[in-house]
C-alpha positions as YAML, in Angstrom:
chain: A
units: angstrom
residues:
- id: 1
  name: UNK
  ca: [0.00, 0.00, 0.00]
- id: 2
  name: UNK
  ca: [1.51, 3.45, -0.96]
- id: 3
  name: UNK
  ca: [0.12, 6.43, 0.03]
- id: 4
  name: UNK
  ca: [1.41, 10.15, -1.79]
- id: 5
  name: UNK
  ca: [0.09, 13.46, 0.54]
- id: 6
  name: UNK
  ca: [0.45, 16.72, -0.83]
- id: 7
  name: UNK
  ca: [0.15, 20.18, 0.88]
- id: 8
  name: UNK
  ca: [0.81, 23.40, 0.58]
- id: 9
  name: UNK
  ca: [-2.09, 24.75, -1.90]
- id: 10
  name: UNK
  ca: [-3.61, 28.11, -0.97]
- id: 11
  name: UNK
  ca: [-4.81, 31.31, -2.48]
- id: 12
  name: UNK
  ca: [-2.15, 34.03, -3.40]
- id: 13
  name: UNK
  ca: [-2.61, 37.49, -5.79]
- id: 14
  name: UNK
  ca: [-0.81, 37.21, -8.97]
- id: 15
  name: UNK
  ca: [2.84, 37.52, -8.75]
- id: 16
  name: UNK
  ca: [2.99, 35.83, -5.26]
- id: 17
  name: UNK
  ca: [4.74, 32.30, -4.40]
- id: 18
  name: UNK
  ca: [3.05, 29.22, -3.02]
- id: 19
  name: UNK
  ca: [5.54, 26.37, -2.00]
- id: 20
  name: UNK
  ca: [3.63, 22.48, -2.24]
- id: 21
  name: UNK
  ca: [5.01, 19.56, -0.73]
- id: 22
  name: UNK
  ca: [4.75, 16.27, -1.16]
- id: 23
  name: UNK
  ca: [5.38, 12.90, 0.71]
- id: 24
  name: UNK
  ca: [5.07, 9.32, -0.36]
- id: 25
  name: UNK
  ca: [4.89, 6.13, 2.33]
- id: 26
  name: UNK
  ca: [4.34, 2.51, 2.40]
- id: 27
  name: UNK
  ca: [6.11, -0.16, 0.04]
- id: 28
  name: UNK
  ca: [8.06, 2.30, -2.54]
- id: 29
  name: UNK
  ca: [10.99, 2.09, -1.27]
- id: 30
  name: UNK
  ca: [13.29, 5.28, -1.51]
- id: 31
  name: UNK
  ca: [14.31, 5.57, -5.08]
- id: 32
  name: UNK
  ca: [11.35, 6.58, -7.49]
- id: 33
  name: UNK
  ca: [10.60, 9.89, -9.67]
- id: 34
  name: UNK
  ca: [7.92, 11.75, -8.39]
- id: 35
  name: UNK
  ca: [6.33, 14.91, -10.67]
- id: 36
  name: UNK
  ca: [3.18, 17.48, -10.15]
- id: 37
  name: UNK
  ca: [0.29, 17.58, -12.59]
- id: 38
  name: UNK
  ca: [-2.50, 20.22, -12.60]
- id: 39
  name: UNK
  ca: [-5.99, 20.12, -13.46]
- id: 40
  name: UNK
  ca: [-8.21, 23.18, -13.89]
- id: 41
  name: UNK
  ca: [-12.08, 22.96, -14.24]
- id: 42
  name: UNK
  ca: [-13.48, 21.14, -17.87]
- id: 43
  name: UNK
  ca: [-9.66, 21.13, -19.02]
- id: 44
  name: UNK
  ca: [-7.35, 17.94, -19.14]
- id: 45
  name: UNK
  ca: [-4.70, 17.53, -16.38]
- id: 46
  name: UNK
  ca: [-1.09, 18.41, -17.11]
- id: 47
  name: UNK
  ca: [2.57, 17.74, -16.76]
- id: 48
  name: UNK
  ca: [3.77, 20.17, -14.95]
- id: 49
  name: UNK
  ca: [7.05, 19.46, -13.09]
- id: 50
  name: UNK
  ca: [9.03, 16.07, -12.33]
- id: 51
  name: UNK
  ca: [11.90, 15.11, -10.36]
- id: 52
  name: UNK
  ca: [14.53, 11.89, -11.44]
- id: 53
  name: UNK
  ca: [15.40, 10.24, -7.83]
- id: 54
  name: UNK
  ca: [18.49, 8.63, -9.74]
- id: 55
  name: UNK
  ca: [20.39, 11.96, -10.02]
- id: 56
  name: UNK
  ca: [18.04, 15.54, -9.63]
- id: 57
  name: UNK
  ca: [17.44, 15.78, -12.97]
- id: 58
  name: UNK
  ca: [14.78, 17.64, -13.61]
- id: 59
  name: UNK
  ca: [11.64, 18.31, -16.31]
- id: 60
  name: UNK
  ca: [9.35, 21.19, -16.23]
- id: 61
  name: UNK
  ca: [6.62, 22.36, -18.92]
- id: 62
  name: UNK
  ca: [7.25, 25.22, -21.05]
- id: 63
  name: UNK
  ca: [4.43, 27.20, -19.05]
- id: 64
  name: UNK
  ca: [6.48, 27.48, -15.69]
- id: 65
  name: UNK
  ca: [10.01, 27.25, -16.36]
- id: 66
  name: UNK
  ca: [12.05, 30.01, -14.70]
- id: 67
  name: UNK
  ca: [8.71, 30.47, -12.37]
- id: 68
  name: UNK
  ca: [8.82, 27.07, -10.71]
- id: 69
  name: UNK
  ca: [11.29, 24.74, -8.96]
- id: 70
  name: UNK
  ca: [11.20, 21.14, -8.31]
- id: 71
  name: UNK
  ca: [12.69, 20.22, -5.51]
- id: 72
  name: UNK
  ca: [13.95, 16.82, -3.34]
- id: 73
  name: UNK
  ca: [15.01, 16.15, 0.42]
- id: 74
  name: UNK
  ca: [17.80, 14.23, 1.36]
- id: 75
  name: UNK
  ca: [15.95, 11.61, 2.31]
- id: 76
  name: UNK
  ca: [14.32, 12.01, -0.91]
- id: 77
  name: UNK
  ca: [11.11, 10.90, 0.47]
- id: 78
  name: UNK
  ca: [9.37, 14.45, -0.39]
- id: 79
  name: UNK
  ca: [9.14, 16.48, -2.97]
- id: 80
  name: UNK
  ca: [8.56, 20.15, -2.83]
- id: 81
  name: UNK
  ca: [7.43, 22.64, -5.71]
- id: 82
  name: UNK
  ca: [8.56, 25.98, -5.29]
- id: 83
  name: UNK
  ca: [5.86, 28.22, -7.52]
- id: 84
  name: UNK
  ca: [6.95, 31.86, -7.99]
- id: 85
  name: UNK
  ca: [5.57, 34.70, -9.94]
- id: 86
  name: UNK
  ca: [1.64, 32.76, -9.63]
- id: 87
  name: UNK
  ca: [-0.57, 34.15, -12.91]
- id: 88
  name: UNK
  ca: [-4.25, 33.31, -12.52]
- id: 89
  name: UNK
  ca: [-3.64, 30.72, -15.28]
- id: 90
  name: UNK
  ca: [-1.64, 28.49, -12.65]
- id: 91
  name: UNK
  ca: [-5.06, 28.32, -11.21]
- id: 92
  name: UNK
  ca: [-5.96, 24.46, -11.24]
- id: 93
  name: UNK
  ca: [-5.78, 21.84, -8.45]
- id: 94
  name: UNK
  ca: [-2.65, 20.59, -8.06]
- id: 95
  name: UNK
  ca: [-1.84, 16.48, -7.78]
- id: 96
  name: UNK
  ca: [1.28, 14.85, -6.85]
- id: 97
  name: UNK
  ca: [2.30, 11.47, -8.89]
- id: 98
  name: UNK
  ca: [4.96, 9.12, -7.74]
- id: 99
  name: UNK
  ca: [6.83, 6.18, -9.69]
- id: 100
  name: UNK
  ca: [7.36, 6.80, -13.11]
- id: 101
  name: UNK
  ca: [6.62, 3.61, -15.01]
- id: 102
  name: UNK
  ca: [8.59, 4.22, -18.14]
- id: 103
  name: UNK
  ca: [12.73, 5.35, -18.24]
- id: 104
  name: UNK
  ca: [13.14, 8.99, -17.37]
- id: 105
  name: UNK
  ca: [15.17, 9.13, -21.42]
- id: 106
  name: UNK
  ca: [11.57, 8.64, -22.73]
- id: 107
  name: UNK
  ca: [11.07, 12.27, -21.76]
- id: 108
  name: UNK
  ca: [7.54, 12.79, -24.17]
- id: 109
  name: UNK
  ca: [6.19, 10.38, -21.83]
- id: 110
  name: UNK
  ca: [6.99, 11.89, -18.50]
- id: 111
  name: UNK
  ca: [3.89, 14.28, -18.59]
- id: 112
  name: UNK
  ca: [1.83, 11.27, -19.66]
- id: 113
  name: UNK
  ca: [-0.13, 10.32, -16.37]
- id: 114
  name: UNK
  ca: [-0.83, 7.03, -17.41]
- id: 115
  name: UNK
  ca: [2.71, 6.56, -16.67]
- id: 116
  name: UNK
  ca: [2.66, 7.42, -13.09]
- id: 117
  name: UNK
  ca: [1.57, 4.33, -10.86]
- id: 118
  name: UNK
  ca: [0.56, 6.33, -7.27]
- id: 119
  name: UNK
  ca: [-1.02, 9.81, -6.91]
- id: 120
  name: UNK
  ca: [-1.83, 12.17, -4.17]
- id: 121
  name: UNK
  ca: [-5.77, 13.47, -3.50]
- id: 122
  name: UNK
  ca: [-4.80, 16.93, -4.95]
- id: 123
  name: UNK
  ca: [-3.97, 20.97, -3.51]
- id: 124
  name: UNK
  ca: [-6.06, 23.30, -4.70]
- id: 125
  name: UNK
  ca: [-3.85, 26.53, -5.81]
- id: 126
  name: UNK
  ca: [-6.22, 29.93, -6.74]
- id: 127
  name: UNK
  ca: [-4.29, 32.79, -8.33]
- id: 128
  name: UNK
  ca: [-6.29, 35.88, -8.18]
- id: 129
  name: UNK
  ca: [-5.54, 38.79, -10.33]
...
């Protein structure tokens, strides 16, 4: 059983930061990718930002590079998105997804979340303008 928590959402003004988090448990051992999808109302959810637990490498969607940072602990058991400069377009709820099932090389499919095996209940994340 594997359970993946995320927290962290809130409501900001555009421009501000919001900082998620993100913590997996159970029988996944310590070593797995983890990314962050979003999903705003009557749209599809996205790719937006995943982590490699082999070395840090990191994958982000054109929409929020330079704004956001993914980010790992030591113990590499949580994951952390750093979201800066918020436009009311980041507006979505927000879901955690760790244990990529395909080789972080086959990059197109990172943002696929068919390939993630375990995900979070969502953070809801409201950018006013």
């Amino acid at each position: 059983q594997v359970q993946v928590v995320e927290s962290g959402g809130g409501s900001v003004q555009t421009g501000g930061s919001l900082r998620l988090s993100c913590a997996a448990s159970g029988n996944i051992g310590s070593r797995y990718s983890m990314g962050w999808f979003r999903q705003a109302p009557g749209k599809e959810r996205e790719g937006v930002a995943a982590i490699y637990a082999g070395d840090g490498s990191t994958y982000y969607a054109d929409s929020v590079k330079g704004r956001f940072t993914i980010s790992q602990s030591n113990a590499k058991n949580t994951r952390y998105l750093q979201m800066n400069s918020l436009k009311p377009e980041d507006t979505a709820m927000y879901y955690c997804a760790a244990f990529l099932k395909v080789d972080w090389s086959d990059s197109p499919a990172i943002f696929d979340p068919q390939r993630w095996a375990y995900w979070g209940q969502g953070t809801q994340v409201t950018v006013s303008s």
